Coordinates of C-alpha atoms in Angstrom, one line a residue:
M17 CA 28.2 35.3 -21.1
N18 CA 30.3 33.0 -20.5
P19 CA 32.8 32.7 -24.3
L20 CA 32.4 29.3 -23.9
F21 CA 29.1 29.8 -25.0
A22 CA 29.5 32.2 -28.0
Q23 CA 28.9 28.4 -29.9
P24 CA 27.1 25.9 -29.4
C25 CA 27.4 23.5 -26.8
A26 CA 26.2 20.5 -25.4
I27 CA 26.9 19.8 -21.5
V28 CA 27.4 15.8 -21.4
D29 CA 27.2 13.7 -18.4
L30 CA 26.1 9.8 -18.2
E31 CA 26.2 7.0 -16.2
T32 CA 27.0 3.3 -16.9
T33 CA 27.2 -0.1 -15.6
G34 CA 31.1 0.6 -15.5
G35 CA 34.3 2.0 -16.2
H36 CA 35.0 0.1 -19.2
I37 CA 34.6 2.0 -21.8
S38 CA 34.4 -1.6 -24.5
R39 CA 33.2 -3.9 -22.2
D40 CA 30.9 -1.2 -20.0
R41 CA 27.6 -0.3 -21.1
I42 CA 25.6 3.7 -20.6
T43 CA 22.6 3.3 -17.7
E44 CA 22.0 6.7 -18.2
V45 CA 22.1 10.4 -20.6
G46 CA 21.9 13.5 -19.3
V47 CA 22.3 16.7 -21.9
I48 CA 22.6 20.1 -21.3
L49 CA 22.1 21.7 -24.7
I50 CA 23.3 25.5 -24.4
D51 CA 22.4 28.1 -27.6
G52 CA 24.0 31.5 -26.9
E53 CA 21.0 32.3 -23.7
R54 CA 18.9 29.3 -24.6
V55 CA 19.0 26.7 -22.7
E56 CA 17.8 22.5 -23.2
R57 CA 17.6 19.9 -20.9
F58 CA 17.7 16.3 -22.1
S59 CA 17.9 13.4 -19.4
S60 CA 16.9 9.3 -20.2
L61 CA 17.8 6.1 -18.8
V62 CA 19.4 3.4 -20.8
N63 CA 19.2 0.1 -21.3
P64 CA 22.5 -1.5 -21.2
G65 CA 21.1 -4.7 -22.0
Q66 CA 24.0 -6.4 -19.3
P67 CA 23.1 -6.0 -15.4
I68 CA 24.5 -3.4 -12.9
P69 CA 26.8 -4.1 -10.9
P70 CA 25.4 -3.9 -7.3
F71 CA 28.8 -1.9 -6.3
I72 CA 27.4 0.8 -9.6
E73 CA 24.0 0.3 -8.0
N74 CA 24.8 1.8 -5.0
M75 CA 26.5 5.1 -6.2
T76 CA 24.3 6.5 -8.8
G77 CA 20.9 4.6 -7.2
I78 CA 20.1 3.4 -11.1
S79 CA 19.2 -0.8 -10.2
D80 CA 18.2 -3.4 -13.3
A81 CA 14.5 -3.0 -12.1
M82 CA 14.7 0.8 -13.4
V83 CA 16.1 0.6 -16.5
A84 CA 14.1 -2.7 -17.8
A85 CA 11.7 -1.1 -19.3
A86 CA 14.0 2.3 -20.5
P87 CA 14.9 2.5 -24.3
S88 CA 17.7 1.3 -25.4
F89 CA 21.2 3.2 -26.9
A90 CA 20.4 1.8 -30.6
D91 CA 16.7 3.5 -29.5
L92 CA 18.1 6.8 -29.1
A93 CA 20.9 7.2 -30.5
E94 CA 19.7 8.9 -33.6
R95 CA 18.1 11.2 -31.7
L96 CA 21.5 12.1 -29.6
L97 CA 23.7 12.2 -33.0
T98 CA 21.1 15.6 -34.0
M99 CA 21.2 17.3 -30.5
L100 CA 24.8 16.8 -30.3
S101 CA 26.5 17.4 -34.4
G102 CA 27.8 20.2 -34.7
R103 CA 27.9 21.6 -31.1
L104 CA 31.0 21.5 -28.9
F105 CA 31.5 18.7 -26.3
L106 CA 31.5 19.7 -22.7
A107 CA 32.3 16.8 -19.6
H108 CA 34.0 16.5 -16.9
N109 CA 36.6 14.5 -17.8
A110 CA 35.4 14.5 -21.7
R111 CA 37.3 11.5 -22.9
F112 CA 35.5 9.1 -20.2
D113 CA 31.7 10.5 -21.5
Y114 CA 33.2 11.1 -25.3
G115 CA 34.5 7.7 -25.6
F116 CA 31.5 6.0 -24.7
L117 CA 29.1 7.0 -26.4
K118 CA 31.6 7.4 -29.5
N119 CA 31.7 3.7 -28.5
E120 CA 27.7 3.2 -28.3
F121 CA 26.9 5.5 -31.9
R122 CA 29.5 2.9 -33.8
R123 CA 27.8 -0.1 -32.0
A124 CA 24.5 0.9 -33.2
G125 CA 26.0 1.9 -36.8
L126 CA 26.4 5.9 -36.9
R127 CA 29.5 8.3 -36.5
F128 CA 30.1 10.6 -34.1
Q129 CA 33.0 13.5 -33.7
S130 CA 33.1 16.5 -32.3
Q131 CA 35.4 19.1 -31.1
S132 CA 35.7 18.1 -27.2
L133 CA 36.7 20.2 -23.8
C134 CA 37.1 18.7 -20.3
T135 CA 36.2 20.8 -17.7
V136 CA 38.5 19.1 -15.6
K137 CA 41.7 20.6 -17.4
L138 CA 39.6 24.0 -17.7
S139 CA 39.4 24.2 -13.9
R140 CA 43.4 23.2 -13.5
R141 CA 43.7 26.0 -16.1
L142 CA 41.5 28.8 -14.6
Y143 CA 41.8 27.1 -10.5
P144 CA 45.6 26.2 -10.2
Q145 CA 46.0 27.1 -6.7
F146 CA 43.8 24.1 -6.4
F147 CA 45.0 20.7 -6.1
K148 CA 41.8 18.6 -6.3
H149 CA 39.4 19.0 -9.8
S150 CA 36.7 16.1 -9.4
L151 CA 33.5 16.6 -9.8
D152 CA 32.8 16.3 -5.9
S153 CA 35.3 19.1 -5.1
L154 CA 34.4 21.5 -7.8
I155 CA 31.0 21.2 -6.0
E156 CA 32.2 21.6 -2.5
R157 CA 34.6 24.4 -3.8
H158 CA 32.2 26.5 -5.3
D159 CA 29.2 25.7 -3.0
I160 CA 27.1 24.0 -5.9
R161 CA 24.0 22.8 -4.5
L162 CA 22.8 20.1 -6.5
P163 CA 18.8 18.3 -5.9
E164 CA 21.0 14.9 -6.3
R165 CA 24.4 13.1 -7.4
H166 CA 26.0 10.1 -9.8
R167 CA 22.9 11.0 -11.8
A168 CA 23.6 11.9 -15.0
L169 CA 21.9 15.4 -15.7
A170 CA 22.9 16.3 -12.2
D171 CA 26.2 16.0 -12.6
A172 CA 26.2 18.1 -16.3
E173 CA 23.7 20.6 -14.3
A174 CA 27.2 21.1 -11.5
V175 CA 29.4 21.6 -15.4
H176 CA 27.0 24.4 -16.0
R177 CA 26.6 26.0 -12.7
F178 CA 30.7 25.3 -12.3
L179 CA 31.2 27.7 -15.8
G180 CA 28.8 29.7 -14.8
I181 CA 30.6 30.8 -11.7
A182 CA 34.1 30.3 -13.3
N183 CA 33.1 33.5 -15.9
Q184 CA 31.6 35.5 -12.9
E185 CA 34.5 35.5 -10.6
L186 CA 37.6 35.2 -13.2
G187 CA 36.1 37.2 -16.3
A188 CA 35.2 36.6 -19.4
A189 CA 39.1 37.0 -21.4
A190 CA 40.5 34.8 -18.5
V191 CA 38.2 31.9 -19.4
G192 CA 38.4 32.4 -22.9
A193 CA 42.1 32.4 -23.1
A194 CA 42.3 28.9 -20.4
M195 CA 39.5 27.1 -22.8
A196 CA 41.7 28.0 -26.3
A197 CA 44.7 26.2 -24.3
V198 CA 42.8 23.1 -23.4
L199 CA 41.0 23.3 -27.2
A200 CA 44.9 23.0 -28.8
A201 CA 45.4 19.9 -30.7
P202 CA 47.8 18.0 -28.2
P203 CA 51.7 18.6 -29.3
E204 CA 52.2 15.3 -30.0
L205 CA 49.7 15.2 -32.6
A206 CA 50.3 17.9 -34.3
G207 CA 50.8 17.3 -38.3
L208 CA 50.2 13.4 -37.8
P209 CA 48.3 12.7 -41.5
A210 CA 44.7 13.2 -40.0
A211 CA 43.6 9.2 -40.8
L212 CA 46.5 8.2 -38.2
Q213 CA 45.2 11.1 -36.0
E214 CA 41.9 9.7 -35.9
Q215 CA 43.2 6.1 -35.4
L216 CA 44.4 7.4 -32.0
E217 CA 41.4 9.3 -30.5
L218 CA 39.9 5.8 -30.6
L219 CA 42.6 5.1 -28.2
P220 CA 41.2 3.1 -25.2
D221 CA 42.2 4.1 -22.1
V222 CA 42.5 0.4 -20.8
P223 CA 45.3 -2.4 -20.7
G224 CA 46.8 -4.1 -23.7
V225 CA 49.1 -4.5 -26.5
Y226 CA 49.7 -2.5 -29.7
T227 CA 51.7 -2.6 -32.7
L228 CA 53.6 0.6 -34.6
Y229 CA 53.5 -0.3 -38.5
G230 CA 55.5 2.2 -41.2
E231 CA 54.4 3.4 -43.7
D232 CA 55.0 0.5 -45.5
G233 CA 53.2 -2.5 -43.8
K234 CA 56.4 -3.9 -41.6
P235 CA 55.6 -4.1 -38.5
L236 CA 58.1 -1.1 -36.4
Y237 CA 57.6 -2.2 -32.7
V238 CA 55.2 -4.2 -30.7
G239 CA 54.5 -3.2 -27.0
K240 CA 52.0 -2.9 -23.6
G241 CA 50.1 -0.8 -21.3
S242 CA 47.8 -0.8 -18.2
N243 CA 46.8 1.8 -20.1
L244 CA 46.7 2.0 -23.9
R245 CA 46.0 5.1 -24.8
T246 CA 48.8 7.0 -22.4
R247 CA 51.0 4.6 -23.5
V248 CA 50.3 4.6 -27.4
L249 CA 50.6 8.9 -26.9
A250 CA 53.8 9.2 -25.0
H251 CA 56.3 7.6 -28.2
F252 CA 54.6 10.1 -30.5
A253 CA 55.1 12.6 -27.6
A254 CA 58.9 11.3 -27.4
V255 CA 59.9 11.6 -31.1
K256 CA 58.0 15.3 -30.7
G257 CA 60.2 16.3 -27.7
G258 CA 63.1 15.1 -28.6
G259 CA 66.4 13.9 -25.7
K260 CA 66.6 12.0 -23.8
S261 CA 62.9 9.4 -23.6
R262 CA 62.4 6.5 -21.9
E263 CA 60.4 5.3 -24.8
V264 CA 62.1 3.1 -28.0
H265 CA 63.1 6.0 -30.5
I266 CA 61.5 4.6 -34.0
G267 CA 63.1 7.1 -36.3
E268 CA 60.4 6.7 -39.9
P269 CA 57.3 7.9 -39.8
I270 CA 54.0 5.9 -38.4
G271 CA 51.4 5.0 -40.3
R272 CA 48.9 3.0 -38.8
V273 CA 48.0 1.2 -34.6
E274 CA 46.6 -1.5 -33.8
W275 CA 45.7 -2.5 -30.7
Q276 CA 43.9 -5.4 -28.6
E277 CA 42.6 -4.8 -25.0
T278 CA 42.9 -7.3 -21.8
L279 CA 41.6 -7.9 -19.2
G280 CA 44.8 -6.9 -16.9
E281 CA 48.8 -6.4 -17.1
F282 CA 49.3 -10.0 -16.8
G283 CA 47.5 -11.1 -19.9
A284 CA 49.0 -8.0 -21.7
H285 CA 52.3 -9.2 -21.3
L286 CA 51.5 -12.7 -22.6
L287 CA 49.6 -11.6 -25.6
E288 CA 52.7 -8.6 -26.4
L289 CA 55.9 -11.7 -25.9
R290 CA 53.3 -13.5 -28.4
L291 CA 53.2 -10.9 -31.3
I292 CA 57.0 -10.5 -30.9
H293 CA 57.9 -13.4 -31.4
A294 CA 55.4 -13.4 -34.4
L295 CA 56.0 -10.4 -35.8
K296 CA 59.5 -9.9 -34.9
P297 CA 59.2 -6.0 -35.4
Q298 CA 62.2 -4.0 -36.1
H299 CA 62.4 -2.4 -33.4
N300 CA 62.0 -4.7 -30.9
H301 CA 65.3 -6.4 -29.4
R302 CA 63.7 -9.4 -28.4
G303 CA 62.6 -10.1 -32.0
K304 CA 65.9 -9.9 -33.8
L305 CA 67.3 -12.7 -31.3
S306 CA 68.7 -16.1 -32.5
P307 CA 65.8 -19.1 -30.6
E308 CA 69.2 -19.9 -28.2
L309 CA 68.0 -20.3 -25.5
C310 CA 70.5 -22.0 -22.9
S311 CA 71.3 -22.8 -19.1
I312 CA 73.9 -24.4 -17.1
Q313 CA 74.0 -28.1 -16.1
L314 CA 76.6 -29.4 -14.6
E315 CA 78.4 -32.8 -15.2
E316 CA 81.6 -35.4 -12.8
A317 CA 84.5 -34.8 -14.6
D318 CA 88.1 -36.3 -12.7
G319 CA 86.6 -35.8 -9.3
F320 CA 85.9 -32.4 -10.2
T321 CA 82.3 -30.8 -10.6
R322 CA 82.3 -29.0 -14.0
P323 CA 79.4 -26.8 -15.5
K324 CA 79.0 -26.7 -19.6
V325 CA 76.1 -25.1 -21.4
V326 CA 73.2 -27.1 -23.0
Y327 CA 70.2 -26.1 -24.8
A328 CA 66.6 -26.2 -24.8
R329 CA 66.4 -27.2 -28.4
E330 CA 68.4 -30.3 -27.7
L331 CA 67.0 -30.8 -24.0
D332 CA 63.8 -30.4 -22.6
F333 CA 63.9 -27.2 -19.4
S334 CA 60.7 -28.0 -18.4
R335 CA 62.0 -31.8 -17.5
T336 CA 65.1 -31.6 -16.5
A337 CA 66.3 -30.5 -12.5
D338 CA 70.1 -28.9 -11.7
L339 CA 69.7 -26.4 -14.6
Y340 CA 71.6 -22.7 -13.8
G341 CA 70.1 -19.1 -15.4
L342 CA 68.1 -19.1 -18.3
F343 CA 69.9 -17.5 -21.2
R344 CA 69.6 -16.4 -24.4
H345 CA 73.0 -16.8 -25.7
A346 CA 75.7 -19.6 -24.9
R347 CA 77.8 -16.4 -24.4
E348 CA 75.8 -15.2 -21.4
A349 CA 75.7 -18.2 -19.7
R350 CA 79.8 -18.0 -20.6
K351 CA 80.0 -14.8 -19.0
I352 CA 78.6 -15.1 -15.8
L353 CA 80.5 -18.4 -15.7
A354 CA 83.1 -15.9 -15.8
E355 CA 81.8 -14.2 -13.0
I356 CA 81.4 -16.5 -10.4
A357 CA 85.2 -17.3 -11.0
L358 CA 86.2 -14.0 -10.3
G359 CA 84.3 -13.1 -7.1
N360 CA 84.5 -16.4 -5.9
A361 CA 88.1 -16.9 -6.7
L362 CA 86.9 -20.3 -8.7
C363 CA 89.6 -21.8 -11.0
Q364 CA 88.7 -20.9 -14.4
S365 CA 90.2 -23.7 -15.8
V366 CA 88.2 -26.1 -14.0
L367 CA 85.4 -24.1 -15.4
G368 CA 86.4 -24.3 -18.5
V369 CA 85.9 -20.8 -19.1
E370 CA 89.9 -19.4 -19.8
A371 CA 90.4 -18.2 -23.2
V372 CA 93.0 -20.9 -23.5
T373 CA 92.7 -23.9 -21.5
S374 CA 95.6 -24.9 -19.6
R375 CA 97.8 -28.1 -19.6
K376 CA 96.0 -30.7 -16.7
G377 CA 98.1 -30.5 -13.8
A378 CA 99.5 -26.6 -14.8
P379 CA 98.1 -23.8 -12.5
C380 CA 95.5 -21.3 -14.6
A381 CA 96.1 -17.5 -15.4
A382 CA 94.3 -17.1 -12.4
L383 CA 96.0 -18.4 -9.5
K384 CA 99.1 -16.1 -11.2
L385 CA 97.4 -13.3 -9.9
G386 CA 96.1 -14.6 -7.1
R387 CA 92.7 -15.5 -7.7
C388 CA 92.6 -19.8 -7.9
R389 CA 93.2 -21.0 -4.4
G390 CA 94.7 -24.0 -7.2
A391 CA 92.2 -26.2 -7.6
C392 CA 93.6 -26.4 -10.8
I393 CA 97.5 -27.8 -9.6
G394 CA 95.8 -30.1 -6.1
R395 CA 96.1 -26.9 -3.8
E396 CA 92.7 -26.9 -3.4
P397 CA 91.3 -30.3 -3.0
A398 CA 88.6 -30.7 -5.4
E399 CA 85.6 -31.4 -3.3
V400 CA 85.7 -28.4 -1.6
H401 CA 86.2 -26.2 -4.8
N402 CA 83.2 -28.2 -5.3
I403 CA 80.9 -26.8 -2.5
R404 CA 82.0 -23.3 -3.5
L405 CA 81.1 -23.4 -6.7
L406 CA 77.9 -25.2 -5.5
G407 CA 77.4 -22.5 -3.4
A408 CA 77.7 -19.5 -6.0
L409 CA 75.4 -21.0 -8.2
A410 CA 72.4 -21.5 -5.9
K411 CA 71.6 -18.2 -6.3
L412 CA 71.0 -19.5 -10.3
K413 CA 69.3 -22.5 -9.7
V414 CA 65.9 -22.7 -11.9
K415 CA 63.1 -23.5 -9.7
A416 CA 61.5 -26.5 -9.9
W417 CA 57.6 -26.6 -10.7
P418 CA 56.4 -26.5 -7.3
F419 CA 52.7 -27.4 -8.2
A420 CA 51.7 -31.1 -9.0
G421 CA 50.2 -30.1 -12.6
A422 CA 48.8 -27.7 -14.2
I423 CA 48.0 -24.6 -13.1
A424 CA 46.2 -20.5 -14.6
V425 CA 46.5 -17.7 -13.6
V426 CA 43.2 -15.5 -13.5
E427 CA 42.5 -12.0 -14.4
T428 CA 38.5 -10.7 -13.4
D429 CA 37.4 -8.1 -14.2
E430 CA 36.2 -6.2 -11.1
V431 CA 33.3 -4.7 -13.0
T432 CA 32.3 -7.4 -15.2
G433 CA 34.0 -10.4 -13.7
E434 CA 34.4 -11.5 -16.8
R435 CA 37.9 -13.8 -16.3
A436 CA 40.8 -14.8 -18.5
E437 CA 42.6 -17.6 -17.7
H438 CA 46.3 -18.0 -18.5
V439 CA 47.3 -21.8 -18.3
F440 CA 50.7 -22.7 -17.5
D441 CA 52.6 -26.6 -17.0
R442 CA 56.6 -26.9 -15.9
W443 CA 57.0 -23.7 -17.1
C444 CA 55.7 -23.6 -20.6
Y445 CA 52.7 -21.4 -21.6
L446 CA 49.8 -24.0 -23.3
G447 CA 47.8 -20.2 -24.0
S448 CA 44.9 -18.7 -23.3
R449 CA 41.3 -18.2 -22.9
Q450 CA 37.9 -16.7 -21.7
G451 CA 36.4 -18.3 -18.5
D452 CA 37.4 -21.6 -17.0
G453 CA 36.9 -23.9 -20.2
G454 CA 37.1 -23.6 -24.2
P455 CA 40.0 -24.6 -25.6
L456 CA 43.7 -23.1 -25.4
E457 CA 46.1 -21.8 -28.5
G458 CA 49.5 -23.3 -29.4
A459 CA 51.7 -25.8 -28.5
P460 CA 53.4 -25.7 -25.0
S461 CA 56.9 -24.5 -25.7
F462 CA 59.3 -23.7 -22.9
D463 CA 60.0 -20.0 -23.2
L464 CA 62.4 -17.8 -21.1
D465 CA 60.2 -14.8 -21.1
S466 CA 57.2 -16.6 -20.6
Y467 CA 59.7 -18.5 -17.3
K468 CA 60.2 -14.8 -15.6
L469 CA 57.2 -13.8 -16.0
L470 CA 55.3 -16.5 -14.3
E471 CA 57.6 -16.4 -11.7
G472 CA 57.5 -13.0 -10.6
W473 CA 53.9 -13.4 -10.6
L474 CA 54.3 -16.2 -8.3
R475 CA 56.7 -14.7 -5.9
K476 CA 54.4 -11.2 -6.0
P477 CA 51.1 -11.8 -8.0
A478 CA 49.3 -9.0 -9.0
E479 CA 46.5 -6.8 -7.7
G480 CA 43.2 -8.4 -9.9
T481 CA 44.2 -12.1 -10.1
A482 CA 44.2 -15.7 -8.5
L483 CA 46.5 -18.8 -9.3
R484 CA 44.3 -22.0 -10.1
E485 CA 44.9 -25.7 -9.8
L486 CA 43.9 -27.8 -12.3

C-alpha cells in the first residue's frame, strides 16, 4: 500500500472563476476520499454567484449556464466539511486549493483546518531529475490517460494515479521519506506561537501591504509585495536563518501581522507610503524622517545665477516651475550642490557651499586647488558660469506637470475586470477609489515618494495599468 494512504486522505481539486484567492469563487469541486483500500469519489458543480470569465470557460468548459442551477458553496459546506475533517489534504499546488476552500468555509461561518500536502513539492522530491512538475507535465511524463482535463474530479484522479505510479516505481520507503520531508513545518514558522502561525497560514498570494506589530502592539514595520505570503514569510525566514538578508532586520518578537490586499503593485506602493506616514513604524526609515521636503531654486544676484534651498512647507512645489531636485533634508541638497561644484569646476563661493564664505572678489578655496575656473575673482565671466551651472543642474530639474488637469492611474484585475483608480494632479496624490467614481481620500499634498512613484510609472507603465485623463 502507498504509505500516503495509511491514513485517511482526501485528494482535492477545484475549478474557479480565476486565480485570486479572495475575490474569485469556486465553480466545481472534485474529491477522492481514501481510507486504506477503500476509495470514494465526490464531484459537484458550484454556483459561484458571479460570472465566469470567457477564458476560464474556454479552459474548463464550465459555463454560466452549467452552474446556474448548481448549489452554492454554502449549500455544500456542511457536507464537504464532514468529508474533509480529520483527513490529510492533498492537492497539486495545495496552497491554492486549500486557501480557496478555507476562505469559502469562512464565508459560510465554518472553520476548516487540516494538514495539507502539496503534490507539486512531493513530485520535485521524488523526481528531481525533471524540471517541470505541473499537472500537465505529470500526466505526460507518466502517461496518465484521462477522459477530460481541467475538470475537478478528473484532475484529482490524475493526482491519485500519479501517487500510485510513484509508489510502484520508487517504492514505499522512498515515497514515505519524501512525504515526511514535505509535511515538515516550514523552517520560517517553526517555533512561532500557534496563534501567529495560524495567522501566517491565511496570508494570500496576492499583491498588498502588511504591517508587523510587536508583542506590545506597536507597529514595527510596514512593507508591500506582489505576493503577500511570500513577502511576509521572508521576514521570518531571515530571522531563522540569520546572516545577511535583503529583509529589514527586526530584532524583537513579532506579535501579529495585519495586511490589506490591493489590485496591483502600484496601489500597494501608495498604500505602503500612507501607512508608513500614518503609523511611523520603528523599522521604516521614512517613518523616522522629519517632513522637511526641499528643493533647489535659482535666483539672480550680482550677475550670477545662484542656487538656494527652498522648502515645501513654504512654497507650493506642485505649482512652482524651475525646481531642481527633491530632497528629504536641506543637507542632502547642499551635498548635491557641493558635488556638482566639484564635478564641474564651478565656484563653490558663488554656489554658497564653501564651509567659510570667501570675501567678495577673493579667491575661493577650490581655485587654489585648481577646481574652480575663477568666477570668484572675475576670471570666468558670470554668464559663462551661469550657463555651465544650468547645464550641470539640468538632469535634476523637477519635471513640469505634463497634463491639462488631473489623471488617474488605473489598475485592472485581468480575471474579474475589477478596477482601481489612483488620482493625481500636479504630482500630488489625491487618493484612490474603486472603479471610476466615488470619493477620494485625503487632501492634496506634494510628496517626494509619490512624485517618484508616478514619475517612474509615466516613464515605464506597469503591466495591467493604464492612464486616464480626468
